[in-house]
Short mmCIF file of C-alpha atoms and ligand atoms in Angstrom, two decimals:
data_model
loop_
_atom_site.label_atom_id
_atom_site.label_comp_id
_atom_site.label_asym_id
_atom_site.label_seq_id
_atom_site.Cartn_x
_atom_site.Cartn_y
_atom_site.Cartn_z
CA UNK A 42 69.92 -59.55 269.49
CA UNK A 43 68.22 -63.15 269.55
CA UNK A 44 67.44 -65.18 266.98
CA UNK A 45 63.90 -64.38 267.21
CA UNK A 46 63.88 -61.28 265.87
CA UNK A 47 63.16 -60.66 262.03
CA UNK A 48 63.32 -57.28 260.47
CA UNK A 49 61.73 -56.70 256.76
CA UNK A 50 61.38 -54.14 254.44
CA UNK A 51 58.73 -53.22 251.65
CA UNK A 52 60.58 -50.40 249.16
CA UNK A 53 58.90 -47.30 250.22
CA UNK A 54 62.10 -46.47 252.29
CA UNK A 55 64.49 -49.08 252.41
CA UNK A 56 67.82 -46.74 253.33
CA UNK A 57 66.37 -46.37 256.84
CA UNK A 58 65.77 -49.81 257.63
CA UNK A 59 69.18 -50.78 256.42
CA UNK A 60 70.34 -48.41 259.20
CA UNK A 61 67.70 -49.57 262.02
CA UNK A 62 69.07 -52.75 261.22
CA UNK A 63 72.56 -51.83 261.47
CA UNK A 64 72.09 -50.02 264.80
CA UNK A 65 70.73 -53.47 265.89
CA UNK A 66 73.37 -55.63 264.68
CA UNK A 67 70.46 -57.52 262.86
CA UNK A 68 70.51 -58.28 258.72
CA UNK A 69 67.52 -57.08 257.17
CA UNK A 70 65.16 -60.35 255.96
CA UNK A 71 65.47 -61.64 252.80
CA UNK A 72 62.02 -61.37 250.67
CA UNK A 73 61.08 -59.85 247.41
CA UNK A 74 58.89 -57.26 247.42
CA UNK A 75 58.41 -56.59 243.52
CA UNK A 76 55.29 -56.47 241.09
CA UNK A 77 53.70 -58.67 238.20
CA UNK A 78 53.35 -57.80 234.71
CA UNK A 79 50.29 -55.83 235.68
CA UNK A 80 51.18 -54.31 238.26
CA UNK A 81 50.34 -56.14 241.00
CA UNK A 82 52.27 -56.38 244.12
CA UNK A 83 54.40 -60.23 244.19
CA UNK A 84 55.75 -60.66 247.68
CA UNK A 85 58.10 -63.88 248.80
CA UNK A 86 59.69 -64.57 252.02
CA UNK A 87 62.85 -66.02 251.36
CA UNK A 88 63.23 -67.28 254.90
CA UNK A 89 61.61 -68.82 257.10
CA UNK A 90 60.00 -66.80 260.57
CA UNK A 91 57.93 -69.29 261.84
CA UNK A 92 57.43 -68.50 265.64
CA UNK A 93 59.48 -65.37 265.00
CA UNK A 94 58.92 -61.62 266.50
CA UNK A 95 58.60 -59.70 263.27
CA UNK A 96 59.00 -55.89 262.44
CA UNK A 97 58.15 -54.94 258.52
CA UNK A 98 59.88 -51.23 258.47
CA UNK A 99 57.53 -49.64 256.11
CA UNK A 100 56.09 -45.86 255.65
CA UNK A 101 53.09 -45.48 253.68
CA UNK A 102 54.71 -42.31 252.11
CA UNK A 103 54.44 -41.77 248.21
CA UNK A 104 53.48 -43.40 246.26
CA UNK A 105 51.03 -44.16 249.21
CA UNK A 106 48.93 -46.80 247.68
CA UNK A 107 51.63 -48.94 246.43
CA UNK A 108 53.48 -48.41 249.83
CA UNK A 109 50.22 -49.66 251.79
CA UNK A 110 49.65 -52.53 249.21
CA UNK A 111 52.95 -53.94 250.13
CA UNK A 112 52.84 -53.22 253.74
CA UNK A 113 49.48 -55.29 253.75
CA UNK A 114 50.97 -58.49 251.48
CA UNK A 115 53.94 -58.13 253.68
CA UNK A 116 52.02 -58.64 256.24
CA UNK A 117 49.82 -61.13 255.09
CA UNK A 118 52.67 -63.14 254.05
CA UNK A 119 54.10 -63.36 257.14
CA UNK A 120 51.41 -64.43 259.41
CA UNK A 121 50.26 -67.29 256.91
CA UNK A 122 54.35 -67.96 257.19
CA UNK A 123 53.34 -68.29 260.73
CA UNK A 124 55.48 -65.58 262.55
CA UNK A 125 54.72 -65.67 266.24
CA UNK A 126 54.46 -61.92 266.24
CA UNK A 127 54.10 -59.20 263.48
CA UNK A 128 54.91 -55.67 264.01
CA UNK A 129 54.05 -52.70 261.23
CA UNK A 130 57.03 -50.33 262.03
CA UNK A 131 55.65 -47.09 259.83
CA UNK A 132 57.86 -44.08 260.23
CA UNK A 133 55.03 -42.36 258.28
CA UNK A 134 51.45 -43.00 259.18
CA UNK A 135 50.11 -42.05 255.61
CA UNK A 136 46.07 -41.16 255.08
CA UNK A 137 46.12 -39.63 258.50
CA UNK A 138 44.79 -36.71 257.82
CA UNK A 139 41.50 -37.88 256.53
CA UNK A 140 41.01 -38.52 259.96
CA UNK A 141 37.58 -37.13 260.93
CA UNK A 142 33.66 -36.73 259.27
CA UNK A 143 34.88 -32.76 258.41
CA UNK A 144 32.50 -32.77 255.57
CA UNK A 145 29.03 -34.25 254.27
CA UNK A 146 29.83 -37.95 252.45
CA UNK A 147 33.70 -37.90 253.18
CA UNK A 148 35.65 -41.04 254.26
CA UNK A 149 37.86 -41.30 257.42
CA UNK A 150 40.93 -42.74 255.43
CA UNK A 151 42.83 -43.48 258.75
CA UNK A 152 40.28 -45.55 260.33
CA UNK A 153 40.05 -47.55 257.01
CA UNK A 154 44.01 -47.95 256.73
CA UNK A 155 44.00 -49.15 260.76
CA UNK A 156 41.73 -51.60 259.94
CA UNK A 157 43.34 -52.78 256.93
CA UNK A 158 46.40 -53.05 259.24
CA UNK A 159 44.56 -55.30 261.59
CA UNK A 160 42.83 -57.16 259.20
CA UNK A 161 45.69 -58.06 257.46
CA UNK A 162 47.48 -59.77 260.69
CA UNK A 163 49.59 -57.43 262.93
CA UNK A 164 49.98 -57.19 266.30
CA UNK A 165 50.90 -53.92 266.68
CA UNK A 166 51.97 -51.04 265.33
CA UNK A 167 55.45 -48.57 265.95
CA UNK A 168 55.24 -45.16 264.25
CA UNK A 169 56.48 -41.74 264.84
CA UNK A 170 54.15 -38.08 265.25
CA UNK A 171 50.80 -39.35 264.40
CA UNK A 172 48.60 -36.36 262.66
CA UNK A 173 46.82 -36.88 265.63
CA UNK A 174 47.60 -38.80 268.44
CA UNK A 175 43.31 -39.81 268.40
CA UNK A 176 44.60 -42.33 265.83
CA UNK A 177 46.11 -44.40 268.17
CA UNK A 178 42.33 -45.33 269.47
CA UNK A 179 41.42 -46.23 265.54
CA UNK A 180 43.07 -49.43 266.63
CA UNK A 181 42.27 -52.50 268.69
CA UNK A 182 45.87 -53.56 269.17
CA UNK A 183 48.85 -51.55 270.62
CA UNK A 184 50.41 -48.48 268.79
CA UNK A 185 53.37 -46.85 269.63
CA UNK A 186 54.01 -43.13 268.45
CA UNK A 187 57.25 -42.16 268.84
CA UNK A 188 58.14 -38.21 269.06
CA UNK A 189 60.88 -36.83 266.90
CA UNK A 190 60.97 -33.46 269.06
CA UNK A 191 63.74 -34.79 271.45
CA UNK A 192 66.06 -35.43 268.16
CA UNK A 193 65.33 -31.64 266.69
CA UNK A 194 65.56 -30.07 269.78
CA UNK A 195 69.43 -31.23 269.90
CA UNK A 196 70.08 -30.07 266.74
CA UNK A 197 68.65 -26.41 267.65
CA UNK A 198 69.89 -26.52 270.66
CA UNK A 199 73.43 -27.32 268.99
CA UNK A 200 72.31 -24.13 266.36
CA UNK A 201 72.93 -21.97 269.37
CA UNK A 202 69.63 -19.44 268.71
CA UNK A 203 69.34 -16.80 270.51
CA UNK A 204 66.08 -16.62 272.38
CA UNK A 205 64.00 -18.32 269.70
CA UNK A 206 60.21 -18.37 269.45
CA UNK A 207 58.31 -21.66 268.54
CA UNK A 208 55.33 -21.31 266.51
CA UNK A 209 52.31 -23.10 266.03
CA UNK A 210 51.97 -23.09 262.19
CA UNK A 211 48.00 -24.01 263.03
CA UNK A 212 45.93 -24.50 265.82
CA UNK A 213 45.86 -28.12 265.70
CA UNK A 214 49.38 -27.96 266.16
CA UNK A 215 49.55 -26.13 269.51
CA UNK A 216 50.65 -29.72 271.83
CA UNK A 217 53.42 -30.42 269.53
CA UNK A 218 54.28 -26.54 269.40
CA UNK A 219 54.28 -26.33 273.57
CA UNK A 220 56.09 -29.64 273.84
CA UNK A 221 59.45 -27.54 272.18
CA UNK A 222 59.09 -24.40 273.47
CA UNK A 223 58.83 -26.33 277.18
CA UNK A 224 62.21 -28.48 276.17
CA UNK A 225 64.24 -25.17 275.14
CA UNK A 226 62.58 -22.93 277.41
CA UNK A 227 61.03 -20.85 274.81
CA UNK A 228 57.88 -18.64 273.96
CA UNK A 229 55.12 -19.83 272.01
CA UNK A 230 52.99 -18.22 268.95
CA UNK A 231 50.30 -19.34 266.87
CA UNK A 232 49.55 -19.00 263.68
CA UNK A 233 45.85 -19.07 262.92
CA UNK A 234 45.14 -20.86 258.94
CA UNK A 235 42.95 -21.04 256.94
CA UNK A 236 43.14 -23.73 254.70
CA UNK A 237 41.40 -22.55 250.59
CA UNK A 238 41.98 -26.15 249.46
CA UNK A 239 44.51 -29.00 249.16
CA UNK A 240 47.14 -26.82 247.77
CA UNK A 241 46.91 -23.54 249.01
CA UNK A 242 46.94 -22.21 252.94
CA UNK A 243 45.79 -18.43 254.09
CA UNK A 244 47.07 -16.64 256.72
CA UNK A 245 44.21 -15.05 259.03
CA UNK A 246 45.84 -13.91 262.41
CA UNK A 247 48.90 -14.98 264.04
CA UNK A 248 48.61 -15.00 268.26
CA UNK A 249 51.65 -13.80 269.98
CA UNK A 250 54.24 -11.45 269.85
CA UNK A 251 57.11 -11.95 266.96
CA UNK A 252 59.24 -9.41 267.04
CA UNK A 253 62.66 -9.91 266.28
CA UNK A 254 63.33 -13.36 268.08
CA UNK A 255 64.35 -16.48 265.74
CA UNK A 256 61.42 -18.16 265.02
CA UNK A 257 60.82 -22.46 264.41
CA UNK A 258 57.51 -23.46 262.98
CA UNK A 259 57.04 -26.69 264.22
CA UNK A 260 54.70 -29.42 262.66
CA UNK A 261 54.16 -32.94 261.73
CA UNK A 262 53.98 -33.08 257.89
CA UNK A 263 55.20 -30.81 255.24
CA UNK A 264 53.22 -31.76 252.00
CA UNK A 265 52.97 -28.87 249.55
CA UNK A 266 55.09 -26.65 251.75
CA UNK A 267 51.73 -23.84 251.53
CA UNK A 268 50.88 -23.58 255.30
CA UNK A 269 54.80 -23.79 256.10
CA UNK A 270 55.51 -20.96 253.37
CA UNK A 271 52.53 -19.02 253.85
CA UNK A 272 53.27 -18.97 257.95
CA UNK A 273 56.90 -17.70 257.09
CA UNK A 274 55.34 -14.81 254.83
CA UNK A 275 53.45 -13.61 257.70
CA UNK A 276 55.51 -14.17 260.45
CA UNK A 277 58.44 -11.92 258.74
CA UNK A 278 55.65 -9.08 257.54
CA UNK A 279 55.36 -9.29 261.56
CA UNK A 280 58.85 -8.48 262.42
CA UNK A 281 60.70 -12.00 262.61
CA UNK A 282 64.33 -11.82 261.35
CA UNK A 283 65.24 -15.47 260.67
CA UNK A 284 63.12 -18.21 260.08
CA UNK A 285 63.21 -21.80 260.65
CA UNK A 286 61.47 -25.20 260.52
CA UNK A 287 61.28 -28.79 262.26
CA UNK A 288 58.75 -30.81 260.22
CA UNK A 289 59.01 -34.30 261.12
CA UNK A 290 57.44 -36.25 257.31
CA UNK A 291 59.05 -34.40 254.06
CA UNK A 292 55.85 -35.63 252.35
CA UNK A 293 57.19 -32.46 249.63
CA UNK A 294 54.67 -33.00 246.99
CA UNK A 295 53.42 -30.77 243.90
CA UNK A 296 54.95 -27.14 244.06
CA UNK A 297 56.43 -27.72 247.43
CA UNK A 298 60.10 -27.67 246.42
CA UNK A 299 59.48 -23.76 244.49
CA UNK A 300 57.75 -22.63 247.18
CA UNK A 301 60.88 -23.99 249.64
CA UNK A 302 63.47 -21.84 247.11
CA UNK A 303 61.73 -19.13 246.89
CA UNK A 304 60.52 -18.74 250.53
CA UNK A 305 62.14 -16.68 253.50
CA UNK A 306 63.11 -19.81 255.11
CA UNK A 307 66.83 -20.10 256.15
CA UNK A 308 66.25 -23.91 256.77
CA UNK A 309 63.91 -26.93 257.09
CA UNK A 310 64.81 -29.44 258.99
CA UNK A 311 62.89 -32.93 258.55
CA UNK A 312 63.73 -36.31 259.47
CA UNK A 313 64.32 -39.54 256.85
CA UNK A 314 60.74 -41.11 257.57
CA UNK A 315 60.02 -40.78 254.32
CA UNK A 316 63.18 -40.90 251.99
CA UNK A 317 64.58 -37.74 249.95
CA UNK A 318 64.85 -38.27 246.26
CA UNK A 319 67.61 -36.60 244.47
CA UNK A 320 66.01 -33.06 243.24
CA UNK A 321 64.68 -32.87 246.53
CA UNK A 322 67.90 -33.20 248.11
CA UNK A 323 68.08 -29.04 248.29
CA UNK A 324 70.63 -27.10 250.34
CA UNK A 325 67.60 -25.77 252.59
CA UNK A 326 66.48 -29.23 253.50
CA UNK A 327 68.44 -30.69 256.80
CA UNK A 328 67.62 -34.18 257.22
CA UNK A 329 68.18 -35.63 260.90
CA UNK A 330 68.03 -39.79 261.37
CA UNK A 331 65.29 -41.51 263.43
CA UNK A 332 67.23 -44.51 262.72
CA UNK A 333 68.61 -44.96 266.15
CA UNK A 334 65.57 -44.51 268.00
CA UNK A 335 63.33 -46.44 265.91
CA UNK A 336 66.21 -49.28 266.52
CA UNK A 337 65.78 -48.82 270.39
CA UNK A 338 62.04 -48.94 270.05
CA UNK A 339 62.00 -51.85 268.21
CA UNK A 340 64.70 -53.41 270.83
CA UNK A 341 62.65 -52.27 273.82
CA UNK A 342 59.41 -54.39 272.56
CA UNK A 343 61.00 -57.33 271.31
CA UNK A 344 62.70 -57.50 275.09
CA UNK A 345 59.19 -56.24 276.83
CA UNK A 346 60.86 -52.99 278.01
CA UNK A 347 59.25 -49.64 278.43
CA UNK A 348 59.41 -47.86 275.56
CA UNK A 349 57.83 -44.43 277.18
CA UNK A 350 61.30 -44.03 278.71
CA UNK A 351 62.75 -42.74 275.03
CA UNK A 352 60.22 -39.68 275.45
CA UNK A 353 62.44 -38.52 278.71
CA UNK A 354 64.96 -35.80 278.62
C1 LIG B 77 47.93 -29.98 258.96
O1 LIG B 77 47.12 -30.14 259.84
C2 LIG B 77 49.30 -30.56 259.01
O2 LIG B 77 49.81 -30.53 260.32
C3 LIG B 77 50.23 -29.83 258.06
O3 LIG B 77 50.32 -28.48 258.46
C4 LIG B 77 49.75 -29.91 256.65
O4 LIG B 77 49.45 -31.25 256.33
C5 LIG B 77 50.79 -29.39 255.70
O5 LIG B 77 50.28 -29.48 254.40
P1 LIG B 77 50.83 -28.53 253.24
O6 LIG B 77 52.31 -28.60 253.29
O7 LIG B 77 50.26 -29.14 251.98
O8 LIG B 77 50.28 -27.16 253.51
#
């Protein structure tokens, strides 16, 4: 690659941009992304970018508001460091889901963040499964949004299932859902949720036939693992025999990893937007890289290529 290109890192997942970087024969930018006394985030870029295309790799996963703090200083940094360009690369889109006026006197948390994005200097945005893809329009400047589907659907298709069922683990979820079962030729089903509160997921109705098929709930983010367990439940009471998932963000917070153990699931497979600590590293969990397409993304706009073509099969 030219010497144009910059790649930084805050520390909300640092393993994967080491590896975006290595795909792209680039060394990760030298800055110090650390905190004062108080806690306040100290950034210092320890070389210089001026009139340099920059991507800061950096998903506003948990601890969210530290990750977004340092995303935005990052940022900041950078354009008074006069970079000619500033991408926010965010694997994980965090506070997406606060995405609409669902309530009286409730905020829209991913309008806020996009603006706080902008605000603080970028030029554009790369990320990966959006909650919605709406969000995209919650910014004046371009967003990518990658798709991980293409990456799980080799794996599965590598699993060798035999006529497996995709399901829907909600109705929001129904593009994503059809976007699989069209790639491996498969039925659909949907599982219709109720959600009691931030923790806890009911079942009302699921639409489709099970029966005995191998089943893959599909879906974007796995937080406390209730709407993926709870879907499981009811999908075996309706005849399925084994059950598995592709969830691209292992958000995996609260009583997530219990419910994981103790549920039917044979596996769930997630990608490393956000990283894996240790005692979440569980023999259920199968974590596929984005690395490499993240680095082709990121290659693709620095050169002014098309970056739609990834999405082909
Ligand atoms: C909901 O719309 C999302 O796609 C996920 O299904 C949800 O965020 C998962 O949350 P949890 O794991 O806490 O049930």
């Amino acid at each position: 690659m030219d010497k144009k290109l910059a790649i930084f890192s805050g520390n909300s997942n640092r393993p994967l941009a080491e590896k975006i970087c290595g795909y792209l024969g680039v060394k990760l930018g030298n800055a110090l992304v650390d905190k004062f006394s108080e806690g306040e985030i100290k950034v210092k870029i320890n070389e210089n970018v001026r009139g340099k295309d920059v991507f800061v790799i950096q998903s506003t996963c948990p601890p969210p508001n530290r990750s977004l703090m340092e995303l935005l200083i990052i940022i900041d940094a950078l354009r008074r460091a006069s970079a000619e360009r500033i991408t926010a690369v965010m694997p994980y889109f965090g506070y997406a889901r606060q995405d609409r006026k669902d309530q009286p006197r409730v905020p829209i948390t991913a309008k806020l963040v996009a603006n706080l994005i902008t605000t603080a200097g970028a030029d554009r945005v790369l990320t990966m499964d959006l909650h919605v893809g709406q969000i995209q329009g919650f910014f004046d400047i371009p967003v990518d949004n990658l798709f991980a589907v293409n990456i799980f659907v080799d794996y599965i298709i590598e699993k060798k299932l035999k006529d497996p069922l995709i399901i829907s683990p909600d109705v929001g979820g129904i593009k994503m859902a059809r976007s699989y079962a069209k790639r491996l030729n498969a039925g659909l089903a949907i599982v219709d949720k109720r959600r009691v509160n931030d923790r806890d997921a009911e079942v009302m109705h699921i639409i489709g036939e099970i029966d005995s098929k191998p089943a893959i709930i599909v879906d974007d983010i796995v937080s406390t693992a209730g709407t993926l367990t709870e879907a499981a439940n009811a999908l075996s009471q309706h005849g399925a025999k084994e059950i598995y998932a592709t969830i691209t963000h292992p958000v995996l917070s609260g009583p997530a990893l219990e419910r994981l153990e103790k549920s039917n699931l044979e596996e769930l497979i997630v990608t490393d937007t956000i990283p894996l600590e240790k005692e979440k590293k569980i023999d259920k969990i199968k974590v596929l890289s984005v690395a490499k397409f993240f680095a082709e993304a990121i290659k693709r706009i620095h050169l002014s290529e098309s970056v739609s073509i990834l999405f082909d099969r």
